[in-house]
Amino acid sequence: MTGTDYQSWGRLDPRPRRAISVHAFEEEGRGAGIGAFLPFGNGRSYGDSCHNDAGALIDNGTRSRINAFDPGTGILSCDPGVTLRQILERTIPHRFFLPVTPGTAFVTVGGAVANDVHGKNHHARGTFGHHVLGLTLLRSNGDVLACSPKENSELFFTTIGGMGLTGLILSVDLQMMKVPSAHIQQHAIRFDSLDDYFAMVDRIDGEHEYSVAWIDQLATGKSMGRGVLLAGDHADASCEFPDMPRGLKLGVPFSPPFNLLNRLTLKGFNELYYRKEKPGEVVSTVKWPGYFYPLDAIGNWNRLYGPKGLYQHQSVFPAENAPAVTALLMETARKAGHASFLTVLKKFGDRPKRGVLSFARPGFTLTLDFANQGERTLKLLDALDAIVLKAGGAVNPYKDARMSPQTFAASFPEWKKLEALRDPAMVSNFWKRTALALPK
């Protein structure tokens, strides 16, 4: 199988890629050459951690069944190619929800494990990997291993956040979360500056299951860092469940010849988004797709960044210097002439990480999206890396397409543990340009 579908969400390198089915790997993978394969989910990773241009991708979409779900315990067992949306379709009628979910429901379970994704409730529930009860892993030597905290535990904790490098996940057992309703009682709190956000975030996180802030990255002066904090909790049982949304409401059918999310358009968008929320705290009931997955309603929204694609920069840094670091990162981007469409700020909780290379850790995480402007953008991203590392933070490899080996090693000093357990038949473009470029 070949085609342009096997590209990352950043669309930085749209060349056709070769892929095989899970069944083909099961039949032919034993004794494969070094670095011959890499599992591929649904292409929601932004960078090159989902690419292996020297080998073949294993298309997890060819194995996408929910094998069992117990409405009594909330335990679900599924194939790696099942999407989070499919899980919700199955479990919401029984009043179960994902305990942790990223900002799109089109992520596969295999990808959620491999990237140990986080959501708006890390302070309450940790990462996706904290709710994985066990998994089955196929190694290229033919071994099929049951992995859990008690069985093959070292391989289990390395596979969580292991970017698909420890082997091919065949199945995942996941503990779902019982909820009174899938809807969210949302608390929209408009704040006028970054200082206002940091003054209230600890209290808000302590009171609510979910918490995430949208930031106007282009605002300056007294309004620098203004935004909207969207806190929430699952609504009570009197709230009726919505019908499952059918398909996408809108779509971007093709990539425009230029970036539509530029400084001029984003300045206007940011002003409208900020002003649409009333001052103070507004409480309302929001349907769960709108709270968790607002951009899923727009098909291929990444095309709005134009033909050159986009870079996403996500970092985490200690809480004690978070206000200054957050301000410096946004200011550095503004001075470099870059505008971020999705500027998201969240606080991670203190729960110890589950995976050896899990990204989420105590502190604050800032996400910035930039249209690709070539060398100007790469220079900016290097500058952002330097700010984060100087602050004692880390850069997210699952969102990356260009970080240096040194940045990766400083962000993940335990990387050699993954290398030691990496299936020799599995490698990615990311691992080649970072870990394998470092001294052994």
Coordinates of C-alpha atoms in Angstrom, one line a residue:
M1 CA 0.0 0.0 0.0
T2 CA 1.3 3.5 -0.9
G3 CA -0.2 6.9 -0.9
T4 CA -0.2 10.4 0.5
D5 CA -2.5 9.4 3.4
Y6 CA 0.5 8.3 5.4
Q7 CA 1.6 11.8 6.3
S8 CA 1.7 13.5 9.7
W9 CA -0.7 16.2 10.7
G10 CA 1.9 18.9 10.2
R11 CA 1.9 18.1 6.4
L12 CA 5.6 19.1 6.2
D13 CA 6.6 16.2 4.0
P14 CA 3.7 14.9 1.9
R15 CA 5.7 12.4 -0.1
P16 CA 4.0 9.0 -0.7
R17 CA 4.9 6.3 1.8
R18 CA 4.8 2.5 1.7
A19 CA 2.6 0.7 4.2
I20 CA 1.6 -2.9 5.0
S21 CA -1.3 -4.3 6.9
V22 CA -1.1 -5.7 10.4
H23 CA -1.8 -9.1 9.0
A24 CA 1.1 -8.8 6.6
F25 CA 3.4 -7.9 9.4
E26 CA 2.2 -10.8 11.5
E27 CA 3.0 -13.1 8.5
E28 CA 6.2 -11.5 7.3
G29 CA 7.7 -9.5 10.2
R30 CA 9.7 -12.3 11.8
G31 CA 13.3 -11.9 11.1
A32 CA 12.8 -8.5 9.4
G33 CA 15.8 -6.3 8.8
I34 CA 16.9 -3.6 11.2
G35 CA 14.6 -0.6 11.1
A36 CA 12.3 -2.1 8.5
F37 CA 9.0 -1.1 10.1
L38 CA 7.0 1.4 12.2
P39 CA 3.4 1.2 13.4
F40 CA 1.2 4.0 12.0
G41 CA -2.2 5.0 13.5
N42 CA -4.3 7.8 12.0
G43 CA -1.7 10.4 11.2
R44 CA -2.5 12.8 14.0
S45 CA 1.1 13.2 15.1
Y46 CA 2.5 16.5 14.0
G47 CA 6.0 15.6 13.2
D48 CA 8.1 12.6 12.0
S49 CA 7.7 10.2 14.9
C50 CA 5.1 8.4 12.8
H51 CA 7.4 8.1 9.7
N52 CA 10.0 5.6 8.6
D53 CA 11.0 6.6 5.1
A54 CA 13.6 3.9 4.9
G55 CA 11.1 1.2 5.7
A56 CA 7.4 0.4 5.7
L57 CA 4.6 1.6 7.9
I58 CA 2.3 -0.9 9.6
D59 CA -1.2 0.4 9.1
N60 CA -3.0 -0.1 12.4
G61 CA -6.2 1.0 10.7
T62 CA -6.4 -2.5 9.2
R63 CA -7.0 -3.8 12.8
S64 CA -9.7 -1.7 14.4
R65 CA -12.2 -3.8 16.4
I66 CA -13.6 -3.3 19.9
N67 CA -13.3 -6.9 21.1
A68 CA -15.1 -6.5 24.5
F69 CA -16.7 -4.0 26.8
D70 CA -18.1 -4.7 30.2
P71 CA -20.7 -2.0 31.2
G72 CA -20.4 -3.3 34.8
T73 CA -16.7 -2.6 35.3
G74 CA -16.0 -0.2 32.4
I75 CA -13.1 -2.3 31.1
L76 CA -12.7 -2.2 27.4
S77 CA -10.5 -4.3 25.2
C78 CA -9.7 -3.3 21.6
D79 CA -7.4 -3.4 18.7
P80 CA -4.7 -0.7 18.2
G81 CA -6.5 0.9 15.2
V82 CA -9.7 1.7 17.1
T83 CA -10.2 5.4 17.3
L84 CA -11.2 7.3 20.5
R85 CA -14.4 8.3 18.7
Q86 CA -15.3 4.6 18.2
I87 CA -14.8 4.0 21.9
L88 CA -17.1 6.8 22.8
E89 CA -19.7 5.6 20.4
R90 CA -19.7 2.3 22.2
T91 CA -19.4 3.5 25.8
I92 CA -21.3 6.7 26.2
P93 CA -24.7 5.0 26.1
H94 CA -23.6 3.1 29.2
R95 CA -22.4 6.3 30.9
F96 CA -18.7 5.8 30.5
F97 CA -16.2 8.3 29.1
L98 CA -12.6 8.3 28.3
P99 CA -10.6 9.0 31.5
V100 CA -8.1 11.0 29.5
T101 CA -8.5 12.3 26.0
P102 CA -6.5 14.7 23.8
G103 CA -8.1 17.4 21.7
T104 CA -9.1 15.1 18.8
A105 CA -11.2 11.9 18.9
F106 CA -9.6 10.7 15.7
V107 CA -6.5 9.4 17.5
T108 CA -6.1 5.6 17.6
V109 CA -5.7 3.7 20.8
G110 CA -2.3 2.5 19.7
G111 CA -1.3 6.1 19.0
A112 CA -2.7 7.2 22.4
V113 CA -0.6 4.6 24.2
A114 CA 2.6 5.2 22.1
N115 CA 2.4 8.9 22.7
D116 CA 1.0 8.6 26.2
V117 CA -1.3 11.5 25.4
H118 CA -2.7 13.9 28.0
G119 CA -5.8 16.0 28.1
K120 CA -7.5 18.8 30.1
N121 CA -7.5 16.8 33.3
H122 CA -3.9 15.8 34.0
H123 CA -4.1 17.4 37.4
A124 CA -6.9 14.9 38.2
R125 CA -6.3 11.8 36.1
G126 CA -2.7 11.8 34.8
T127 CA -2.1 10.6 31.2
F128 CA -3.8 8.0 29.0
G129 CA -1.2 5.5 30.1
H130 CA -2.3 5.7 33.7
H131 CA -5.6 3.9 32.7
V132 CA -4.1 1.2 30.5
L133 CA -4.5 -2.1 32.4
G134 CA -2.5 -4.2 30.0
L135 CA -1.5 -4.7 26.4
T136 CA -0.4 -7.4 24.0
L137 CA 2.8 -6.7 22.1
L138 CA 4.1 -8.5 19.0
R139 CA 7.9 -8.4 18.6
S140 CA 9.6 -8.9 15.3
N141 CA 11.1 -12.2 16.5
G142 CA 7.6 -13.6 16.6
D143 CA 7.1 -13.3 20.4
V144 CA 3.6 -12.3 21.5
L145 CA 3.9 -10.8 25.0
A146 CA 1.3 -10.0 27.5
C147 CA 2.4 -6.8 29.2
S148 CA 1.1 -5.1 32.3
P149 CA 2.4 -3.6 35.6
K150 CA 2.9 -7.1 36.9
E151 CA 3.9 -9.0 33.7
N152 CA 6.7 -8.0 31.4
S153 CA 6.4 -4.7 33.4
E154 CA 9.6 -3.1 32.1
L155 CA 8.4 -3.5 28.5
F156 CA 4.9 -2.3 29.5
F157 CA 6.2 0.9 31.0
T158 CA 8.5 1.5 28.0
T159 CA 5.8 0.9 25.4
I160 CA 3.7 3.6 27.1
G161 CA 5.1 6.7 25.5
G162 CA 7.6 4.6 23.5
M163 CA 6.5 6.0 20.1
G164 CA 5.8 2.6 18.7
L165 CA 9.4 1.5 18.9
T166 CA 9.0 -1.5 21.2
G167 CA 7.0 -3.6 18.8
L168 CA 3.5 -3.8 17.4
I169 CA 0.6 -3.4 19.8
L170 CA -2.0 -6.0 19.1
S171 CA -4.6 -5.2 21.8
V172 CA -5.1 -2.8 24.7
D173 CA -7.2 -3.2 27.9
L174 CA -8.4 0.2 29.1
Q175 CA -10.3 1.2 32.2
M176 CA -13.0 3.7 31.2
M177 CA -14.4 6.3 33.6
K178 CA -18.0 6.2 34.9
V179 CA -19.7 9.6 34.4
P180 CA -23.2 10.9 35.2
S181 CA -23.4 12.5 31.8
A182 CA -21.1 12.9 28.8
H183 CA -22.1 16.6 28.6
I184 CA -19.9 19.2 30.4
Q185 CA -20.9 21.9 32.8
Q186 CA -18.5 24.5 31.6
H187 CA -17.1 27.5 33.5
A188 CA -15.8 30.0 30.9
I189 CA -13.6 32.6 32.7
R190 CA -12.3 35.5 30.7
F191 CA -9.0 36.9 32.0
D192 CA -7.3 40.1 31.0
S193 CA -3.7 39.2 31.4
L194 CA -1.3 36.3 32.0
D195 CA -0.9 37.4 35.6
D196 CA -4.6 37.0 36.1
Y197 CA -4.5 33.4 34.8
F198 CA -1.7 32.3 37.1
A199 CA -3.4 34.0 40.0
M200 CA -6.4 31.7 39.7
V201 CA -5.3 28.5 38.0
D202 CA -4.5 26.6 41.2
R203 CA -7.9 27.3 42.6
I204 CA -9.7 26.4 39.4
D205 CA -7.8 23.2 39.0
G206 CA -8.6 22.2 42.5
E207 CA -12.3 22.8 41.9
H208 CA -12.8 21.1 38.5
E209 CA -12.1 18.0 36.6
Y210 CA -11.0 19.8 33.5
S211 CA -9.1 23.0 32.9
V212 CA -7.5 24.5 29.8
A213 CA -6.7 28.1 28.8
W214 CA -6.8 29.6 25.3
I215 CA -4.3 32.5 25.1
D216 CA -4.2 35.4 22.7
Q217 CA -0.5 35.1 21.8
L218 CA -0.5 38.4 19.8
A219 CA -1.8 40.6 22.6
T220 CA 0.8 43.0 24.1
G221 CA 1.1 45.6 26.9
K222 CA -1.3 45.3 29.8
S223 CA -3.3 42.7 27.8
M224 CA -0.4 40.4 27.2
G225 CA -1.4 36.8 27.7
R226 CA -5.2 37.6 27.9
G227 CA -7.5 34.7 27.2
V228 CA -10.2 32.4 28.3
L229 CA -10.0 29.6 30.8
L230 CA -12.4 26.8 30.1
A231 CA -12.9 24.7 33.2
G232 CA -15.5 21.9 33.4
D233 CA -17.0 18.9 35.1
H234 CA -19.4 16.2 33.8
A235 CA -22.9 17.4 34.1
D236 CA -25.4 15.6 36.4
A237 CA -27.5 12.6 35.3
S238 CA -30.5 14.8 34.5
C239 CA -28.7 16.0 31.4
E240 CA -29.8 13.9 28.5
F241 CA -27.1 12.3 26.3
P242 CA -26.8 13.8 22.8
D243 CA -27.0 11.8 19.7
M244 CA -23.6 10.9 18.4
P245 CA -22.5 13.5 15.9
R246 CA -22.7 12.2 12.4
G247 CA -19.6 13.0 10.4
L248 CA -18.0 16.4 10.0
K249 CA -20.0 19.6 9.8
L250 CA -17.4 21.5 7.7
G251 CA -14.3 20.6 5.8
V252 CA -11.3 22.2 4.0
P253 CA -11.3 20.4 0.6
F254 CA -7.9 21.5 -0.5
S255 CA -4.8 23.4 0.7
P256 CA -4.9 27.1 -0.3
P257 CA -1.9 28.4 -2.1
F258 CA -0.9 30.5 0.9
N259 CA -1.3 30.5 4.7
L260 CA -4.8 31.7 5.8
L261 CA -3.9 31.7 9.5
N262 CA -1.5 34.6 9.2
R263 CA -0.8 37.4 11.6
L264 CA -3.5 39.7 10.2
T265 CA -6.3 37.1 10.2
L266 CA -5.4 35.8 13.6
K267 CA -5.3 39.2 15.2
G268 CA -9.0 39.6 14.1
F269 CA -9.9 36.1 15.2
N270 CA -8.3 36.5 18.6
E271 CA -10.2 39.7 19.2
L272 CA -13.5 38.1 18.3
Y273 CA -12.8 34.9 20.3
Y274 CA -11.8 37.0 23.4
R275 CA -14.8 39.4 23.2
K276 CA -17.4 36.7 22.6
E277 CA -16.9 35.6 26.2
K278 CA -18.5 37.8 28.8
P279 CA -16.3 39.3 31.6
G280 CA -16.2 37.2 34.7
E281 CA -17.3 33.6 35.0
V282 CA -20.1 32.2 32.8
V283 CA -21.5 28.7 33.6
S284 CA -23.3 26.7 30.9
T285 CA -23.9 23.2 29.7
V286 CA -21.8 22.3 26.7
K287 CA -22.2 19.2 24.6
W288 CA -19.2 17.0 24.9
P289 CA -18.0 17.2 21.3
G290 CA -17.8 21.0 21.5
Y291 CA -15.9 20.9 24.8
F292 CA -13.4 18.2 24.0
Y293 CA -13.1 18.2 20.2
P294 CA -14.1 21.6 18.8
L295 CA -11.8 21.3 15.7
D296 CA -13.0 17.8 14.9
A297 CA -16.0 19.4 13.3
I298 CA -13.8 20.9 10.6
G299 CA -12.3 18.2 8.4
N300 CA -8.6 18.7 7.4
W301 CA -8.4 22.0 9.2
N302 CA -4.6 21.7 9.1
R303 CA -4.8 22.6 5.4
L304 CA -5.5 26.2 6.4
Y305 CA -1.8 26.7 7.1
G306 CA -1.1 26.5 3.4
P307 CA 1.0 24.2 1.2
K308 CA 4.1 24.3 3.4
G309 CA 2.4 22.8 6.4
L310 CA 2.8 23.7 10.1
Y311 CA 5.0 23.2 13.0
Q312 CA 3.7 22.7 16.5
H313 CA 5.9 23.4 19.6
Q314 CA 4.8 22.0 22.9
S315 CA 6.9 22.4 26.0
V316 CA 6.6 21.8 29.7
F317 CA 8.5 23.8 32.4
P318 CA 8.5 24.1 36.2
A319 CA 5.7 25.9 37.9
E320 CA 8.0 28.2 39.9
N321 CA 9.1 30.1 36.8
A322 CA 6.1 29.4 34.6
P323 CA 4.8 33.0 34.3
A324 CA 8.1 34.4 33.1
V325 CA 8.8 31.5 30.7
T326 CA 5.3 31.6 29.2
A327 CA 5.6 35.3 28.5
L328 CA 9.1 34.9 27.1
L329 CA 8.0 32.1 24.7
M330 CA 5.1 34.1 23.3
E331 CA 7.1 37.3 23.1
T332 CA 9.9 35.5 21.2
A333 CA 7.4 34.2 18.7
R334 CA 5.9 37.7 18.2
K335 CA 9.3 39.3 17.7
A336 CA 10.1 36.6 15.1
G337 CA 7.0 37.6 13.1
H338 CA 5.1 34.4 13.9
A339 CA 1.4 34.1 15.0
S340 CA 0.1 31.0 16.7
F341 CA -3.5 29.9 16.0
L342 CA -3.8 27.4 18.8
T343 CA -2.0 28.8 21.8
V344 CA -3.0 26.6 24.7
L345 CA -1.8 26.7 28.3
K346 CA -2.4 24.0 31.0
K347 CA -1.1 23.0 34.3
F348 CA 0.1 19.4 34.8
G349 CA -0.5 17.7 38.1
D350 CA 2.1 16.0 40.3
R351 CA 1.2 12.4 39.4
P352 CA 4.4 10.5 38.5
K353 CA 4.7 9.7 34.9
R354 CA 3.7 6.2 33.8
G355 CA 5.9 5.7 30.8
V356 CA 9.7 5.9 30.6
L357 CA 9.5 8.6 28.0
S358 CA 6.2 10.1 28.9
F359 CA 6.1 13.9 28.2
A360 CA 3.7 15.1 30.9
R361 CA 5.4 16.0 34.2
P362 CA 4.7 18.6 37.0
G363 CA 4.6 22.1 35.7
F364 CA 2.9 24.1 33.0
T365 CA 2.7 23.2 29.3
L366 CA 2.4 25.7 26.5
T367 CA 1.4 24.7 22.9
L368 CA 2.1 27.0 19.9
D369 CA 1.2 26.3 16.3
F370 CA 3.1 28.1 13.5
A371 CA 2.7 28.1 9.7
N372 CA 6.0 26.9 8.1
Q373 CA 8.0 29.9 6.9
G374 CA 11.2 27.9 6.2
E375 CA 14.4 28.9 7.9
R376 CA 12.7 31.7 9.8
T377 CA 10.4 29.2 11.6
L378 CA 13.2 26.7 12.3
K379 CA 15.3 29.5 13.8
L380 CA 12.4 30.5 16.0
L381 CA 11.8 26.9 17.2
D382 CA 15.4 26.5 18.1
A383 CA 15.2 29.7 20.2
L384 CA 12.0 28.4 21.9
D385 CA 13.8 25.1 22.7
A386 CA 16.7 27.0 24.3
I387 CA 14.3 29.0 26.5
V388 CA 12.6 25.8 27.7
L389 CA 15.8 23.9 28.4
K390 CA 17.3 26.9 30.3
A391 CA 14.2 26.9 32.5
G392 CA 14.6 23.2 33.3
G393 CA 11.8 22.1 31.0
A394 CA 11.3 19.7 28.1
V395 CA 10.1 19.7 24.5
N396 CA 7.4 17.2 23.4
P397 CA 8.9 14.7 20.8
Y398 CA 5.5 13.5 19.7
K399 CA 4.7 17.0 18.3
D400 CA 8.2 17.6 16.9
A401 CA 9.7 17.6 13.4
R402 CA 13.1 19.2 13.9
M403 CA 14.5 19.3 17.5
S404 CA 18.2 18.6 17.9
P405 CA 19.6 15.4 19.4
Q406 CA 20.9 17.5 22.3
T407 CA 17.4 19.0 23.0
F408 CA 15.9 15.5 23.0
A409 CA 18.5 14.2 25.4
A410 CA 18.1 17.1 27.8
S411 CA 14.3 16.6 27.7
F412 CA 14.5 12.9 28.1
P413 CA 17.7 11.8 29.9
E414 CA 16.3 8.2 30.2
W415 CA 16.1 7.7 26.5
K416 CA 18.6 4.9 26.6
K417 CA 16.1 2.7 28.4
L418 CA 13.9 2.9 25.4
E419 CA 16.8 2.2 23.1
A420 CA 17.7 -0.9 25.1
L421 CA 14.2 -2.3 24.7
R422 CA 13.5 -1.0 21.2
D423 CA 12.5 -3.8 18.7
P424 CA 15.4 -3.8 16.2
A425 CA 12.9 -4.0 13.4
M426 CA 11.3 -0.7 14.5
V427 CA 12.6 2.8 13.9
S428 CA 11.3 6.2 13.0
N429 CA 12.7 9.3 11.3
F430 CA 12.5 11.0 14.6
W431 CA 14.5 8.3 16.4
K432 CA 17.2 8.3 13.7
R433 CA 17.8 12.0 13.8
T434 CA 17.7 12.3 17.6
A435 CA 18.5 9.3 19.7
L436 CA 20.6 7.4 17.2
A437 CA 22.6 10.5 16.5
L438 CA 23.7 10.7 20.1
P439 CA 26.9 9.2 21.6
K440 CA 26.2 5.7 22.9

